[in-house]
């Protein structure tokens, strides 16, 4: 029975033999119907015009030989680094997380200077609260009486009377222990998916050189393949522990929250980390829904628009698509993020019956329905 090429798998091919036609012969001989391929990564990736010219030759041969191709938007992964070019001149575009430190005074006052560690950037905010200690089993924090505390960039004077509690919120790179460290590609710092400026720089570095130097590459492609972008606030290895529980952060995030939901979250920030007041449920729903909305617009929609304007569509895949808990950690709202994709895609690595995530294809089905 003859299998049409459109039903065959496409092999990811990052490196080509010098004889492009011979490589295509091998691809066809192995039974593949096409490829997913990228600009050569040696000597500067897309910043090297010779690499882009070589890529133009490759996709020209693929088109002439009738092989479908997808453009892989990186030199490695996770997508967003552009092989290190995105952050090379813009360290401020790196992914950030916010973590919390808590200090309590029960029977005795506290008075000391707290200085952040060397892995951290700066103190973002600090609040003091009184506690209702009438129940000896509980310490009920009176969030509605939040009192902001003054602080320096790297340190804060903690002065608490009996029955008071203080929370300090600190910004650091979302890096150690994250997927950008633990993968088989690199250990480069990663961009902040909540930052439109960071994503625009990624487009300038990884996408525009192809448009400018290989003019037929996008229009003749099936789609653009992105590889495992994420917020980088989740730890990748369950057998390691870290000093920081992170939530995603961007300098304007909590102003956007107030604009979106009509209330100020800053005095309630502890509830994004702990469940010491019933309002944590609504707060977290609102917060992670906003994260999903921002990632959807700042990353997926922005790149999708570029692809559409240049004759192709933007596809997947994203990271750890199989479970909702990981959706929240990596994107806030994965379904919302993928609705902005031109061709929503998924990577399902666990394909044997015992390990297959049966719910995973359902997410794509939901997204397909939402997109009509």
Coordinates of N, CA and C in Angstrom, one line a residue, residues 101-341:
X101 N 10.1 35.7 51.8 CA 10.6 35.3 53.1 C 9.7 35.8 54.2
X102 N 9.5 35.0 55.2 CA 8.5 35.3 56.2 C 9.2 35.3 57.6
X103 N 8.8 36.3 58.4 CA 9.4 36.4 59.8 C 8.2 36.7 60.7
X104 N 8.2 35.9 61.8 CA 7.1 36.0 62.8 C 7.6 36.3 64.2
X105 N 6.9 37.1 64.9 CA 7.2 37.4 66.3 C 6.0 36.9 67.2
X106 N 6.2 36.0 68.0 CA 5.1 35.5 68.8 C 5.2 36.0 70.3
X107 N 6.1 35.4 71.1 CA 6.3 35.8 72.5 C 7.3 36.9 72.7
X108 N 8.2 37.1 71.7 CA 9.2 38.2 71.9 C 9.3 39.0 70.6
X109 N 9.6 40.3 70.7 CA 9.8 41.1 69.5 C 11.0 40.6 68.7
X110 N 11.1 41.0 67.5 CA 12.2 40.8 66.6 C 12.8 42.1 66.1
X111 N 14.1 42.2 66.0 CA 14.7 43.4 65.6 C 16.1 43.0 65.0
X112 N 16.1 43.0 63.6 CA 17.4 42.6 62.9 C 17.4 43.2 61.5
X113 N 18.5 43.1 60.9 CA 18.6 43.5 59.4 C 18.6 42.2 58.6
X114 N 17.8 42.2 57.6 CA 17.7 41.1 56.7 C 18.4 41.5 55.4
X115 N 19.4 40.8 54.9 CA 20.0 41.1 53.6 C 19.8 39.9 52.6
X116 N 19.4 40.2 51.4 CA 19.1 39.2 50.5 C 20.5 38.5 50.0
X117 N 20.3 37.3 49.5 CA 21.5 36.5 49.1 C 22.1 37.0 47.8
X118 N 23.2 36.4 47.4 CA 23.9 36.9 46.2 C 23.2 36.4 44.9
X119 N 22.3 35.4 45.0 CA 21.6 35.0 43.8 C 20.4 35.8 43.5
X120 N 20.1 36.8 44.3 CA 18.9 37.6 44.2 C 19.2 39.0 43.6
X121 N 18.2 39.6 43.0 CA 18.4 40.9 42.4 C 18.1 42.1 43.3
X122 N 16.9 42.1 43.9 CA 16.5 43.2 44.7 C 15.2 42.9 45.4
X123 N 14.9 43.6 46.5 CA 13.7 43.5 47.2 C 12.6 44.2 46.4
X124 N 11.5 43.6 46.2 CA 10.4 44.2 45.5 C 9.4 44.9 46.4
X125 N 9.0 44.2 47.5 CA 8.1 44.8 48.4 C 8.2 44.1 49.8
X126 N 7.7 44.8 50.8 CA 7.6 44.2 52.2 C 6.4 44.7 52.9
X127 N 5.8 43.8 53.7 CA 4.5 44.2 54.4 C 4.6 43.6 55.8
X128 N 4.0 44.3 56.7 CA 3.9 43.8 58.1 C 2.4 43.7 58.4
X129 N 2.0 42.6 59.2 CA 0.6 42.4 59.6 C 0.6 42.0 61.0
X130 N -0.5 42.3 61.6 CA -0.8 41.8 63.0 C -1.5 40.5 62.8
X131 N -1.4 39.7 63.9 CA -2.0 38.3 63.9 C -3.0 38.2 65.0
X132 N -4.0 37.5 64.8 CA -5.0 37.1 65.8 C -4.5 35.8 66.4
X133 N -4.0 35.9 67.7 CA -3.4 34.7 68.3 C -4.4 34.1 69.4
X134 N -5.6 34.5 69.3 CA -6.6 34.0 70.4 C -6.8 32.5 70.4
X135 N -6.5 31.9 69.2 CA -6.6 30.4 69.1 C -5.2 29.9 69.2
X136 N -4.8 29.2 70.2 CA -3.4 28.7 70.4 C -3.0 27.7 69.3
X137 N -3.9 27.2 68.5 CA -3.6 26.3 67.5 C -3.3 27.0 66.2
X138 N -3.8 28.2 66.0 CA -3.7 29.0 64.8 C -3.1 30.4 65.0
X139 N -2.6 30.9 63.9 CA -2.1 32.3 64.0 C -2.8 33.0 62.8
X140 N -3.9 33.6 63.0 CA -4.7 34.2 61.9 C -4.1 35.6 61.5
X141 N -3.7 35.7 60.3 CA -3.0 36.9 59.8 C -4.1 37.9 59.4
X142 N -4.1 39.1 59.8 CA -5.1 40.1 59.5 C -4.6 40.9 58.2
X143 N -4.9 40.3 57.1 CA -4.4 40.8 55.8 C -5.0 42.2 55.5
X144 N -6.2 42.5 56.0 CA -6.8 43.8 55.6 C -6.1 45.0 56.3
X145 N -5.2 44.7 57.3 CA -4.4 45.7 58.0 C -3.0 45.7 57.5
X146 N -2.7 45.4 56.3 CA -1.4 45.3 55.7 C -0.7 46.7 55.9
X147 N 0.6 46.7 56.3 CA 1.3 47.9 56.5 C 2.6 47.8 55.7
X148 N 2.8 48.6 54.6 CA 4.1 48.5 53.9 C 5.2 48.9 54.7
X149 N 6.4 48.3 54.5 CA 7.6 48.6 55.2 C 8.6 49.2 54.3
X150 N 9.4 50.2 54.8 CA 10.5 50.7 53.9 C 11.6 49.7 53.8
X151 N 12.3 49.8 52.7 CA 13.5 48.8 52.5 C 14.4 49.5 51.5
X152 N 15.7 49.0 51.6 CA 16.7 49.3 50.6 C 16.7 48.3 49.5
X153 N 17.5 48.5 48.5 CA 17.5 47.5 47.4 C 17.8 46.1 47.8
X154 N 18.8 46.0 48.7 CA 19.3 44.7 49.1 C 19.0 44.3 50.5
X155 N 18.5 45.2 51.3 CA 18.3 44.9 52.7 C 17.1 45.6 53.3
X156 N 16.7 45.1 54.5 CA 15.5 45.7 55.1 C 15.7 45.5 56.6
X157 N 15.3 46.5 57.4 CA 15.3 46.5 58.8 C 13.9 45.8 59.3
X158 N 14.0 44.7 59.9 CA 12.8 43.9 60.4 C 12.6 44.3 61.9
X159 N 11.6 45.0 62.2 CA 11.2 45.3 63.6 C 9.8 44.9 63.8
X160 N 9.6 43.8 64.6 CA 8.3 43.3 64.8 C 8.0 43.2 66.3
X161 N 6.8 43.7 66.7 CA 6.3 43.5 68.1 C 5.7 42.1 68.2
X162 N 5.4 41.7 69.4 CA 4.7 40.5 69.7 C 3.4 40.4 68.9
X163 N 3.2 39.2 68.2 CA 2.0 39.0 67.5 C 2.0 39.6 66.1
X164 N 3.2 40.0 65.6 CA 3.3 40.6 64.2 C 4.0 39.6 63.3
X165 N 3.8 39.7 62.0 CA 4.4 38.9 61.0 C 4.8 39.8 59.9
X166 N 6.0 39.5 59.2 CA 6.5 40.3 58.1 C 6.8 39.4 56.9
X167 N 6.4 39.9 55.7 CA 6.7 39.2 54.5 C 7.6 40.1 53.6
X168 N 8.6 39.5 53.1 CA 9.5 40.2 52.2 C 9.5 39.5 50.8
X169 N 9.3 40.2 49.7 CA 9.3 39.7 48.4 C 10.5 40.1 47.6
X170 N 11.2 39.1 47.0 CA 12.5 39.4 46.4 C 12.5 38.8 45.0
X171 N 13.1 39.6 44.1 CA 13.2 39.2 42.7 C 14.6 38.5 42.4
X172 N 14.5 37.5 41.6 CA 15.8 36.8 41.2 C 15.5 36.2 39.8
X173 N 16.6 35.8 39.2 CA 16.5 35.1 37.9 C 15.8 33.8 38.1
X174 N 14.9 33.4 37.1 CA 14.3 32.1 37.1 C 15.3 31.2 36.3
X175 N 16.1 30.6 36.9 CA 17.2 29.9 36.2 C 17.6 28.6 36.9
X176 N 18.3 28.7 38.1 CA 18.8 27.5 38.8 C 17.7 26.4 38.9
X177 N 17.9 25.2 38.5 CA 17.0 24.1 38.7 C 15.9 24.0 37.7
X178 N 15.8 25.0 36.8 CA 14.7 25.1 35.8 C 15.0 24.3 34.5
X179 N 14.1 24.2 33.6 CA 14.3 23.5 32.4 C 15.4 24.1 31.5
X180 N 15.6 25.4 31.6 CA 16.7 26.0 30.8 C 18.1 25.5 31.3
X181 N 18.2 24.9 32.5 CA 19.4 24.3 33.0 C 19.5 22.8 32.7
X182 N 18.4 22.1 32.9 CA 18.3 20.7 32.8 C 17.7 20.3 31.5
X183 N 18.4 20.3 30.4 CA 18.0 19.8 29.1 C 19.2 19.3 28.4
X184 N 19.1 18.8 27.2 CA 20.2 18.2 26.5 C 20.8 19.2 25.5
X185 N 20.4 20.5 25.6 CA 20.9 21.5 24.6 C 21.9 22.4 25.1
X186 N 21.5 23.2 26.2 CA 22.5 24.2 26.7 C 22.0 24.5 28.2
X187 N 22.8 25.4 28.8 CA 22.4 25.9 30.1 C 22.4 27.4 30.1
X188 N 22.0 28.0 28.9 CA 21.9 29.4 28.8 C 20.8 30.0 29.6
X189 N 20.9 31.3 30.0 CA 19.8 32.0 30.6 C 18.7 32.1 29.6
X190 N 17.5 32.3 30.1 CA 16.3 32.3 29.2 C 15.5 33.6 29.3
X191 N 14.7 33.9 28.3 CA 14.0 35.1 28.3 C 12.7 35.1 29.1
X192 N 12.2 36.2 29.4 CA 11.0 36.4 30.2 C 9.8 36.4 29.3
X193 N 9.0 35.3 29.3 CA 7.8 35.3 28.4 C 6.8 36.3 28.7
X194 N 6.9 37.0 29.9 CA 5.9 38.0 30.2 C 6.3 39.4 29.7
X195 N 7.5 39.4 29.0 CA 8.0 40.7 28.5 C 7.9 40.8 27.0
X196 N 7.0 41.7 26.5 CA 6.9 41.9 25.1 C 8.2 42.3 24.5
X197 N 9.0 43.1 25.2 CA 10.3 43.6 24.7 C 11.2 42.4 24.5
X198 N 11.2 41.4 25.4 CA 12.1 40.2 25.3 C 11.7 39.4 24.0
X199 N 10.4 39.2 23.9 CA 9.9 38.4 22.7 C 10.2 39.1 21.4
X200 N 10.0 40.4 21.4 CA 10.3 41.2 20.1 C 11.8 41.1 19.8
X201 N 12.7 41.1 20.8 CA 14.1 40.9 20.5 C 14.4 39.5 20.0
X202 N 13.7 38.5 20.5 CA 13.8 37.1 20.0 C 13.4 37.1 18.5
X203 N 12.3 37.7 18.2 CA 11.9 37.8 16.8 C 12.9 38.5 15.9
X204 N 13.5 39.6 16.4 CA 14.5 40.3 15.6 C 15.7 39.4 15.4
X205 N 16.1 38.6 16.4 CA 17.3 37.7 16.3 C 17.0 36.4 15.5
X206 N 15.9 35.8 15.7 CA 15.7 34.4 15.2 C 14.8 34.4 14.0
X207 N 13.9 35.3 13.8 CA 12.9 35.3 12.8 C 13.2 36.2 11.6
X208 N 13.5 37.5 11.9 CA 13.7 38.5 10.9 C 14.8 38.2 9.9
X209 N 16.0 37.6 10.4 CA 17.0 37.3 9.4 C 16.6 36.3 8.4
X210 N 15.7 35.4 8.7 CA 15.2 34.4 7.7 C 14.3 35.1 6.7
X211 N 13.5 36.0 7.2 CA 12.6 36.8 6.3 C 13.5 37.6 5.3
X212 N 14.6 38.2 5.9 CA 15.4 39.1 5.0 C 16.4 38.4 4.1
X213 N 16.8 37.2 4.6 CA 17.9 36.6 3.8 C 17.5 35.3 3.1
X214 N 16.3 34.8 3.3 CA 15.7 33.6 2.7 C 14.3 33.8 2.4
X215 N 14.0 34.7 1.4 CA 12.7 35.3 1.2 C 11.6 34.3 1.0
X216 N 11.9 33.1 0.4 CA 10.9 32.1 0.2 C 10.7 31.1 1.3
X217 N 11.5 31.2 2.3 CA 11.5 30.2 3.4 C 10.2 30.1 4.1
X218 N 9.7 31.2 4.6 CA 8.4 31.2 5.3 C 7.2 30.8 4.4
X219 N 7.1 31.5 3.2 CA 5.9 31.2 2.4 C 5.8 29.7 2.0
X220 N 6.9 29.1 1.8 CA 6.9 27.7 1.3 C 6.9 26.7 2.5
X221 N 7.0 27.1 3.7 CA 7.0 26.2 4.8 C 5.6 25.8 5.2
X222 N 5.5 24.6 5.9 CA 4.3 24.2 6.4 C 3.9 25.0 7.7
X223 N 4.9 25.2 8.5 CA 4.7 25.9 9.8 C 6.0 26.2 10.4
X224 N 6.0 27.0 11.4 CA 7.2 27.3 12.3 C 7.0 26.5 13.6
X225 N 8.1 25.8 13.9 CA 8.1 24.9 15.1 C 8.8 25.6 16.2
X226 N 8.2 25.9 17.3 CA 8.8 26.4 18.5 C 9.0 25.3 19.5
X227 N 10.0 25.4 20.4 CA 10.4 24.2 21.2 C 10.5 24.6 22.7
X228 N 9.5 24.2 23.4 CA 9.5 24.2 24.9 C 9.8 25.6 25.5
X229 N 9.2 26.7 25.1 CA 9.3 27.9 25.8 C 8.5 27.7 27.2
X230 N 9.0 28.4 28.2 CA 8.2 28.4 29.5 C 8.6 29.5 30.4
X231 N 7.9 29.7 31.5 CA 8.2 30.7 32.4 C 9.4 30.5 33.3
X232 N 9.9 29.2 33.3 CA 11.1 28.8 34.1 C 11.0 29.0 35.6
X233 N 9.8 29.0 36.1 CA 9.7 29.1 37.6 C 9.5 27.7 38.3
X234 N 9.4 26.7 37.4 CA 9.2 25.3 38.0 C 10.5 24.6 38.0
X235 N 10.8 23.8 39.0 CA 12.0 23.1 39.1 C 11.8 21.7 38.4
X236 N 12.9 21.4 37.7 CA 12.8 20.3 36.7 C 13.1 18.9 37.3
X237 N 13.7 18.8 38.5 CA 14.1 17.6 39.1 C 13.6 17.4 40.5
X238 N 12.8 16.3 40.6 CA 12.0 16.1 41.9 C 13.0 15.7 43.0
X239 N 14.2 15.3 42.7 CA 15.1 14.8 43.7 C 16.0 15.9 44.2
X240 N 15.8 17.2 43.8 CA 16.6 18.3 44.2 C 15.7 19.3 45.0
X241 N 16.3 20.0 46.0 CA 15.6 21.0 46.7 C 16.3 22.4 46.5
X242 N 15.5 23.5 46.5 CA 16.0 24.8 46.3 C 15.5 25.7 47.4
X243 N 16.2 26.8 47.6 CA 15.8 27.8 48.6 C 14.7 28.7 48.2
X244 N 14.2 28.6 47.0 CA 13.2 29.5 46.5 C 12.0 28.9 45.9
X245 N 10.8 29.2 46.4 CA 9.6 28.9 45.7 C 9.2 30.1 44.9
X246 N 9.2 30.0 43.6 CA 9.0 31.1 42.7 C 7.6 31.2 42.1
X247 N 7.2 32.5 41.9 CA 6.1 32.7 41.1 C 6.6 33.6 39.9
X248 N 6.0 33.6 38.7 CA 6.5 34.4 37.6 C 6.4 35.8 37.9
X249 N 7.3 36.6 37.4 CA 7.4 38.0 37.7 C 7.9 38.8 36.5
X250 N 7.3 40.0 36.4 CA 7.7 41.1 35.5 C 7.4 42.4 36.1
X251 N 8.2 43.4 35.9 CA 8.2 44.6 36.7 C 6.8 45.3 36.7
X252 N 6.0 45.1 35.6 CA 4.7 45.8 35.6 C 3.6 44.8 35.9
X253 N 3.9 43.6 36.3 CA 2.9 42.6 36.5 C 1.7 42.9 37.4
X254 N 2.0 43.5 38.6 CA 1.0 43.7 39.5 C 0.1 45.0 39.2
X255 N 0.7 45.9 38.4 CA -0.1 47.0 37.9 C -1.1 46.4 36.9
X256 N -0.6 45.5 36.0 CA -1.5 44.9 35.1 C -2.6 44.1 35.8
X257 N -2.3 43.5 36.9 CA -3.3 42.7 37.7 C -4.4 43.7 38.1
X258 N -4.0 44.8 38.7 CA -5.0 45.8 39.2 C -5.9 46.3 38.0
X259 N -5.3 46.5 36.9 CA -6.1 47.0 35.7 C -7.0 45.9 35.3
X260 N -6.6 44.6 35.3 CA -7.5 43.5 34.9 C -8.6 43.2 35.8
X261 N -8.3 43.3 37.1 CA -9.3 42.8 38.1 C -9.9 43.8 39.0
X262 N -9.3 45.0 39.0 CA -9.9 46.1 39.8 C -9.5 46.1 41.3
X263 N -8.6 45.3 41.7 CA -8.1 45.4 43.1 C -6.6 45.2 43.1
X264 N -6.1 45.8 44.2 CA -4.6 45.8 44.4 C -4.2 44.5 45.1
X265 N -3.3 43.8 44.5 CA -2.9 42.5 45.0 C -1.7 42.6 46.0
X266 N -1.0 43.7 46.1 CA 0.3 43.8 46.7 C 0.2 43.4 48.2
X267 N -0.8 43.9 48.9 CA -0.9 43.5 50.3 C -1.4 42.1 50.6
X268 N -1.8 41.4 49.5 CA -2.2 40.0 49.6 C -1.2 39.0 48.9
X269 N -0.1 39.5 48.6 CA 0.9 38.6 47.9 C 1.2 37.3 48.6
X270 N 1.2 37.3 50.0 CA 1.5 36.0 50.7 C 0.6 34.9 50.2
X271 N -0.6 35.3 49.8 CA -1.6 34.2 49.4 C -1.3 33.6 48.1
X272 N -0.3 34.1 47.4 CA 0.1 33.4 46.2 C 1.1 32.3 46.5
X273 N 1.5 32.3 47.8 CA 2.5 31.3 48.3 C 1.9 30.4 49.3
X274 N 1.0 30.9 50.2 CA 0.4 30.1 51.2 C -1.1 30.3 51.4
X275 N -1.7 29.4 52.0 CA -3.2 29.4 52.1 C -3.7 29.8 53.5
X276 N -3.2 31.0 53.9 CA -3.5 31.5 55.3 C -4.8 32.4 55.3
X277 N -5.5 32.4 54.2 CA -6.8 33.2 54.2 C -7.5 32.6 53.0
X278 N -8.9 32.5 53.1 CA -9.7 31.8 52.1 C -9.6 32.5 50.8
X279 N -9.2 33.8 50.8 CA -9.1 34.5 49.5 C -8.1 34.0 48.6
X280 N -7.2 33.1 49.1 CA -6.1 32.6 48.2 C -6.7 31.9 47.0
X281 N -7.8 31.3 47.1 CA -8.4 30.6 45.9 C -8.7 31.5 44.7
X282 N -9.4 32.6 45.0 CA -9.8 33.5 44.0 C -8.5 34.2 43.5
X283 N -7.7 34.6 44.4 CA -6.5 35.3 44.1 C -5.6 34.5 43.1
X284 N -5.4 33.3 43.4 CA -4.6 32.4 42.5 C -5.2 32.2 41.2
X285 N -6.5 32.0 41.1 CA -7.2 31.9 39.9 C -7.0 33.1 39.0
X286 N -7.2 34.3 39.6 CA -7.0 35.5 38.9 C -5.6 35.7 38.4
X287 N -4.6 35.4 39.3 CA -3.2 35.6 39.0 C -2.8 34.7 37.8
X288 N -3.1 33.5 37.9 CA -2.6 32.6 36.9 C -3.4 32.7 35.6
X289 N -4.6 33.1 35.7 CA -5.3 33.5 34.4 C -4.7 34.7 33.7
X290 N -4.3 35.7 34.5 CA -3.6 36.8 34.0 C -2.2 36.4 33.3
X291 N -1.5 35.5 34.0 CA -0.2 35.0 33.5 C -0.5 34.4 32.1
X292 N -1.5 33.6 32.0 CA -1.8 32.9 30.7 C -2.2 33.9 29.7
X293 N -2.9 35.0 30.0 CA -3.3 36.0 29.1 C -2.0 36.7 28.6
X294 N -1.1 37.0 29.5 CA 0.1 37.8 29.1 C 1.0 36.9 28.2
X295 N 1.2 35.7 28.6 CA 2.0 34.8 27.7 C 1.4 34.6 26.4
X296 N 0.1 34.4 26.3 CA -0.6 34.2 25.1 C -0.4 35.4 24.1
X297 N -0.5 36.6 24.7 CA -0.3 37.8 23.8 C 1.1 38.2 23.6
X298 N 1.9 38.1 24.6 CA 3.3 38.6 24.5 C 4.2 37.6 23.7
X299 N 3.9 36.3 23.8 CA 4.7 35.3 23.1 C 4.0 34.8 21.9
X300 N 3.0 34.0 22.1 CA 2.4 33.2 21.0 C 1.7 34.1 20.0
X301 N 0.9 35.1 20.4 CA 0.2 35.9 19.5 C 1.2 36.8 18.7
X302 N 2.2 37.3 19.4 CA 3.2 38.2 18.7 C 3.9 37.4 17.6
X303 N 4.4 36.2 17.9 CA 5.1 35.4 16.9 C 4.1 34.9 15.8
X304 N 2.9 34.5 16.2 CA 1.9 34.1 15.3 C 1.6 35.2 14.3
X305 N 1.5 36.4 14.7 CA 1.3 37.5 13.8 C 2.4 37.7 12.8
X306 N 3.6 37.6 13.3 CA 4.8 37.7 12.4 C 4.7 36.6 11.3
X307 N 4.4 35.3 11.8 CA 4.4 34.2 10.8 C 3.3 34.4 9.8
X308 N 2.1 34.8 10.3 CA 1.0 35.0 9.3 C 1.4 36.1 8.3
X309 N 2.0 37.2 8.8 CA 2.3 38.3 7.9 C 3.4 37.9 6.8
X310 N 4.1 36.8 7.2 CA 5.2 36.3 6.3 C 4.9 35.0 5.6
X311 N 3.6 34.7 5.6 CA 3.2 33.6 4.7 C 3.2 32.2 5.3
X312 N 3.2 32.1 6.6 CA 3.2 30.8 7.2 C 2.4 30.8 8.5
X313 N 2.4 29.7 9.3 CA 1.7 29.7 10.6 C 2.7 29.3 11.7
X314 N 2.3 29.6 12.9 CA 3.1 29.3 14.1 C 2.5 28.1 14.9
X315 N 3.3 27.2 15.2 CA 2.8 26.0 15.9 C 3.5 25.7 17.2
X316 N 3.5 24.5 17.6 CA 4.1 24.1 18.9 C 5.5 23.5 18.6
X317 N 6.2 23.0 19.7 CA 5.4 22.5 20.9 C 5.8 23.3 22.2
X318 N 5.0 23.2 23.2 CA 5.2 23.8 24.5 C 5.8 22.7 25.4
X319 N 5.8 23.0 26.7 CA 6.5 22.2 27.7 C 5.6 21.5 28.6
X320 N 5.7 20.2 28.8 CA 5.0 19.4 29.8 C 3.5 19.6 29.6
X321 N 3.0 19.4 28.4 CA 1.6 19.7 28.1 C 0.6 18.7 28.7
X322 N 1.1 17.6 29.3 CA 0.3 16.5 29.6 C -0.6 16.7 30.8
X323 N -0.2 17.6 31.8 CA -1.0 17.7 33.0 C -1.3 19.2 33.3
X324 N -2.5 19.4 33.9 CA -2.9 20.8 34.1 C -2.0 21.5 35.2
X325 N -1.5 20.7 36.1 CA -0.7 21.3 37.2 C 0.6 21.9 36.5
X326 N 1.1 21.2 35.5 CA 2.3 21.8 34.8 C 1.9 22.9 33.9
X327 N 0.7 22.8 33.4 CA 0.2 24.0 32.6 C 0.3 25.3 33.4
X328 N -0.1 25.2 34.6 CA -0.2 26.4 35.5 C 1.3 26.9 35.7
X329 N 2.2 26.0 36.1 CA 3.5 26.3 36.4 C 4.2 26.9 35.2
X330 N 4.0 26.4 34.0 CA 4.8 26.8 32.8 C 4.2 28.0 32.1
X331 N 2.8 28.1 32.2 CA 2.1 29.1 31.3 C 1.0 29.8 32.0
X332 N 0.6 29.4 33.2 CA -0.6 30.0 33.8 C -1.8 29.4 33.2
X333 N -2.1 29.5 31.9 CA -3.3 28.9 31.3 C -2.8 28.4 29.9
X334 N -2.4 27.2 29.8 CA -1.9 26.6 28.6 C -2.9 26.7 27.4
X335 N -4.1 26.4 27.7 CA -5.2 26.4 26.7 C -5.3 27.8 26.1
X336 N -5.3 28.8 26.9 CA -5.4 30.2 26.4 C -4.1 30.5 25.6
X337 N -3.0 30.1 26.0 CA -1.7 30.4 25.3 C -1.8 29.8 23.9
X338 N -2.3 28.5 23.8 CA -2.3 27.9 22.5 C -3.4 28.4 21.5
X339 N -4.4 29.0 22.1 CA -5.5 29.5 21.2 C -5.0 30.6 20.3
X340 N -3.8 31.2 20.6 CA -3.2 32.2 19.8 C -2.3 31.6 18.7
X341 N -2.1 30.3 18.7 CA -1.3 29.7 17.8 C -2.0 29.5 16.4

